[in-house]
Short mmCIF file of C-alpha atoms in Angstrom, two decimals:
data_model
loop_
_atom_site.label_atom_id
_atom_site.label_comp_id
_atom_site.label_asym_id
_atom_site.label_seq_id
_atom_site.Cartn_x
_atom_site.Cartn_y
_atom_site.Cartn_z
CA UNK T 1 0.00 0.00 0.00
CA UNK T 2 2.90 2.33 0.70
CA UNK T 3 4.22 1.73 -2.84
CA UNK T 4 0.79 2.33 -4.40
CA UNK T 5 0.21 5.51 -2.36
CA UNK T 6 3.66 6.81 -3.26
CA UNK T 7 2.88 6.40 -6.98
CA UNK T 8 -0.51 8.11 -6.53
CA UNK T 9 1.07 11.12 -4.80
CA UNK T 10 4.01 11.29 -7.20
CA UNK T 11 1.79 11.47 -10.30
CA UNK T 12 -1.25 13.08 -8.64
CA UNK T 13 -3.25 10.08 -9.92
CA UNK T 14 -6.68 9.01 -8.74
CA UNK T 15 -6.03 5.39 -9.80
CA UNK T 16 -2.92 3.22 -9.49
CA UNK T 17 -2.63 -0.34 -10.84
CA UNK T 18 0.10 -2.82 -9.87
CA UNK T 19 1.08 -6.32 -10.96
CA UNK T 20 0.98 -9.68 -9.15
CA UNK T 21 2.83 -12.95 -8.78
CA UNK T 22 0.88 -16.06 -9.81
CA UNK T 23 0.88 -19.30 -7.84
CA UNK T 24 0.78 -22.28 -7.68
CA UNK T 25 2.87 -23.37 -10.68
CA UNK T 26 2.21 -26.08 -11.77
CA UNK T 27 -0.40 -26.12 -13.14
CA UNK T 28 0.82 -23.67 -15.74
CA UNK T 29 -1.48 -20.62 -16.02
CA UNK T 30 -2.72 -19.30 -19.33
CA UNK T 31 -0.22 -16.81 -20.86
CA UNK T 32 -3.03 -14.23 -20.82
CA UNK T 33 -3.02 -14.25 -17.02
CA UNK T 34 0.72 -13.61 -16.85
CA UNK T 35 0.32 -10.77 -19.35
CA UNK T 36 -2.46 -8.92 -17.55
CA UNK T 37 -0.72 -9.23 -14.18
CA UNK T 38 2.54 -7.80 -15.57
CA UNK T 39 1.82 -4.13 -16.34
CA UNK T 40 4.53 -1.85 -17.66
CA UNK T 41 5.21 1.48 -15.96
CA UNK T 42 2.95 4.11 -17.51
CA UNK T 43 1.19 7.35 -16.59
CA UNK T 44 -1.96 8.77 -18.19
CA UNK T 45 -2.82 12.33 -17.07
CA UNK T 46 -6.30 11.81 -18.55
CA UNK T 47 -8.25 8.76 -19.62
CA UNK T 48 -7.33 7.23 -22.98
CA UNK T 49 -9.14 4.28 -24.64
CA UNK T 50 -5.80 2.42 -24.64
CA UNK T 51 -6.23 1.89 -20.88
CA UNK T 52 -9.29 -0.29 -21.39
CA UNK T 53 -8.82 -1.67 -24.88
CA UNK T 54 -5.08 -1.75 -25.44
CA UNK T 55 -2.40 -4.04 -24.11
CA UNK T 56 -1.79 -2.11 -20.88
CA UNK T 57 -2.78 -4.79 -18.34
CA UNK T 58 -5.02 -2.33 -16.48
CA UNK T 59 -7.86 -4.80 -16.05
CA UNK T 60 -9.42 -6.95 -14.73
CA UNK T 61 -8.77 -7.80 -11.03
CA UNK T 62 -9.87 -4.90 -8.84
CA UNK T 63 -7.79 -6.22 -5.93
CA UNK T 64 -4.61 -4.74 -7.42
CA UNK T 65 -6.13 -1.27 -8.02
CA UNK T 66 -5.81 1.66 -5.61
CA UNK T 67 -8.63 4.20 -6.10
CA UNK T 68 -8.94 7.62 -4.52
CA UNK T 69 -12.07 7.68 -2.38
CA UNK T 70 -13.01 11.12 -3.72
CA UNK T 71 -13.29 9.67 -7.25
CA UNK T 72 -15.65 6.94 -6.02
CA UNK T 73 -17.88 9.28 -4.01
CA UNK T 74 -17.85 12.07 -6.61
CA UNK T 75 -19.40 9.70 -9.15
CA UNK T 76 -21.41 7.41 -6.86
CA UNK T 77 -19.44 4.36 -8.03
CA UNK T 78 -20.22 0.98 -6.49
CA UNK T 79 -19.68 -2.64 -7.44
CA UNK T 80 -22.79 -4.13 -9.03
CA UNK T 81 -24.22 -6.75 -6.68
CA UNK T 82 -26.22 -8.40 -9.47
CA UNK T 83 -23.06 -9.15 -11.48
CA UNK T 84 -21.47 -12.21 -9.89
CA UNK T 85 -18.65 -12.79 -12.37
CA UNK T 86 -16.85 -9.85 -13.97
CA UNK T 87 -17.97 -7.23 -11.45
CA UNK T 88 -14.40 -5.88 -11.40
CA UNK T 89 -14.50 -5.41 -15.19
CA UNK T 90 -17.87 -3.66 -14.92
CA UNK T 91 -16.47 -1.35 -12.24
CA UNK T 92 -13.32 -0.54 -14.19
CA UNK T 93 -15.24 0.27 -17.37
CA UNK T 94 -17.07 2.95 -15.37
CA UNK T 95 -14.08 4.01 -13.26
CA UNK T 96 -11.30 4.69 -15.75
CA UNK T 97 -13.13 7.17 -18.04
CA UNK T 98 -13.86 9.31 -14.96
CA UNK T 99 -10.38 9.25 -13.41
CA UNK T 100 -8.09 12.28 -13.29
CA UNK T 101 -4.74 10.57 -13.63
CA UNK T 102 -4.10 6.83 -13.98
CA UNK T 103 -0.74 5.24 -13.13
CA UNK T 104 0.40 1.69 -13.90
CA UNK T 105 3.41 0.34 -12.03
CA UNK T 106 5.35 -2.82 -12.86
CA UNK T 107 5.82 -3.77 -9.19
CA UNK T 108 4.24 -7.14 -8.37
CA UNK T 109 2.76 -6.45 -4.95
CA UNK T 110 0.33 -9.34 -4.54
CA UNK T 111 0.40 -13.14 -4.64
CA UNK T 112 -2.58 -14.40 -6.63
CA UNK T 113 -3.69 -17.98 -6.04
CA UNK T 114 -5.07 -18.67 -9.50
CA UNK T 115 -5.89 -22.39 -9.19
CA UNK T 116 -7.93 -23.67 -6.27
CA UNK T 117 -10.13 -26.73 -6.36
CA UNK T 118 -13.78 -25.96 -5.65
CA UNK T 119 -13.51 -22.22 -6.27
CA UNK T 120 -16.47 -20.37 -7.77
CA UNK T 121 -14.38 -19.28 -10.76
CA UNK T 122 -13.30 -22.83 -11.53
CA UNK T 123 -16.90 -24.00 -11.36
CA UNK T 124 -18.21 -21.22 -13.57
CA UNK T 125 -15.48 -21.50 -16.17
CA UNK T 126 -15.71 -25.25 -16.48
CA UNK T 127 -18.01 -24.89 -19.49
CA UNK T 128 -18.36 -22.36 -22.30
CA UNK T 129 -22.15 -22.14 -21.79
CA UNK T 130 -21.82 -20.68 -18.28
CA UNK T 131 -18.93 -18.47 -19.33
CA UNK T 132 -20.58 -16.92 -22.38
CA UNK T 133 -23.84 -16.25 -20.53
CA UNK T 134 -21.96 -14.45 -17.77
CA UNK T 135 -19.85 -12.53 -20.27
CA UNK T 136 -22.90 -11.56 -22.34
CA UNK T 137 -24.59 -10.15 -19.23
CA UNK T 138 -21.40 -8.23 -18.46
CA UNK T 139 -21.18 -6.75 -21.98
CA UNK T 140 -24.85 -5.72 -21.81
CA UNK T 141 -24.33 -4.02 -18.45
CA UNK T 142 -21.21 -2.15 -19.58
CA UNK T 143 -22.81 -1.11 -22.87
CA UNK T 144 -25.92 0.26 -21.17
CA UNK T 145 -23.82 2.26 -18.68
CA UNK T 146 -21.66 3.65 -21.48
CA UNK T 147 -24.71 4.67 -23.50
CA UNK T 148 -26.14 6.37 -20.42
CA UNK T 149 -22.87 8.24 -19.81
CA UNK T 150 -22.53 9.32 -23.47
CA UNK T 151 -19.15 7.60 -23.93
CA UNK T 152 -20.29 5.67 -27.02
CA UNK T 153 -20.19 8.94 -28.95
CA UNK T 154 -16.38 8.86 -28.93
CA UNK T 155 -15.52 5.22 -28.18
CA UNK T 156 -18.18 3.12 -29.88
CA UNK T 157 -15.75 1.42 -32.26
CA UNK T 158 -13.48 0.38 -29.40
CA UNK T 159 -16.38 -0.95 -27.34
CA UNK T 160 -17.90 -2.86 -30.26
CA UNK T 161 -14.69 -4.57 -31.29
CA UNK T 162 -13.73 -5.48 -27.72
CA UNK T 163 -17.17 -6.88 -26.86
CA UNK T 164 -17.56 -9.12 -29.91
CA UNK T 165 -14.07 -10.59 -29.49
CA UNK T 166 -14.72 -11.07 -25.78
CA UNK T 167 -17.75 -13.27 -26.57
CA UNK T 168 -17.21 -14.88 -29.95
CA UNK T 169 -14.98 -17.91 -29.28
CA UNK T 170 -17.28 -19.27 -26.59
CA UNK T 171 -20.50 -18.20 -28.30
CA UNK T 172 -19.85 -20.27 -31.43
CA UNK T 173 -19.57 -23.44 -29.31
CA UNK T 174 -23.07 -23.13 -27.88
CA UNK T 175 -26.00 -25.09 -29.30
CA UNK T 176 -28.28 -23.01 -31.51
CA UNK T 177 -31.09 -23.01 -28.94
CA UNK T 178 -28.79 -21.15 -26.51
CA UNK T 179 -27.23 -18.84 -29.11
CA UNK T 180 -30.50 -17.28 -30.27
CA UNK T 181 -31.64 -15.66 -26.98
CA UNK T 182 -28.14 -14.30 -26.31
CA UNK T 183 -27.92 -12.80 -29.80
CA UNK T 184 -31.39 -11.27 -29.39
CA UNK T 185 -30.17 -9.56 -26.21
CA UNK T 186 -26.94 -8.26 -27.72
CA UNK T 187 -27.86 -7.10 -31.22
CA UNK T 188 -30.15 -4.24 -30.05
CA UNK T 189 -27.39 -3.06 -27.69
CA UNK T 190 -24.78 -3.15 -30.45
CA UNK T 191 -27.16 -1.33 -32.80
CA UNK T 192 -27.58 1.48 -30.24
CA UNK T 193 -23.81 1.51 -29.79
CA UNK T 194 -23.22 2.33 -33.46
CA UNK T 195 -22.68 -1.08 -35.03
CA UNK T 196 -24.31 -0.24 -38.37
CA UNK T 197 -22.39 3.04 -38.60
CA UNK T 198 -19.05 1.43 -37.79
CA UNK T 199 -19.13 -2.05 -39.30
CA UNK T 200 -17.70 -1.14 -42.71
CA UNK T 201 -14.65 0.38 -41.03
CA UNK T 202 -13.90 -2.76 -39.02
CA UNK T 203 -11.33 -5.39 -39.98
CA UNK T 204 -13.02 -8.14 -42.00
CA UNK T 205 -12.63 -10.81 -39.31
CA UNK T 206 -14.48 -8.66 -36.73
CA UNK T 207 -17.20 -7.81 -39.22
CA UNK T 208 -17.65 -11.54 -39.78
CA UNK T 209 -17.96 -12.10 -36.01
CA UNK T 210 -20.78 -9.59 -35.83
CA UNK T 211 -22.41 -11.13 -38.88
CA UNK T 212 -22.49 -14.48 -37.09
CA UNK T 213 -24.41 -12.97 -34.15
CA UNK T 214 -26.66 -11.08 -36.54
#
């Protein structure tokens, strides 16, 4: 905490993100986990889309994020109790665009037990059906909050491309009977978020992902 607070005071940042050590090994964690828990030193005086959508390792995992209380109270930010998996992602998607100063430090200040038999995460992620349903609910929540805040006006392309990639690989494995209701929930959200205005500017492979949902 001393290291995090020092970085916050040094940069006058309202948010500071650190890294973490992963254990136990074995089993070997997914390379993605090592990547997101190994941020590079960086300072953003104001929010930039790169923080959420780039390769900056600023999310997820709220337990390695120091947030100035004033930022939370100024904007009435709270974790969503109805989101059981991904609530840290939901919080960060609302937090970062509002922050005055965001610092990432490469220090690994936490030991993260990533594999534990019987954990809720292991149970949820044991099948793509549970995972994609939880992720679809998360995308819908984030999209609605961003529309409400007016952030889609400047970051709709980033949100659209992130959300479809976030869901696609698991979505295509579901049986058709489960795909249809999820697609019916998501397509109206993506339409409001500017899908039809942005789709021709997307890389072909992302356009094809959206076409599959559509």
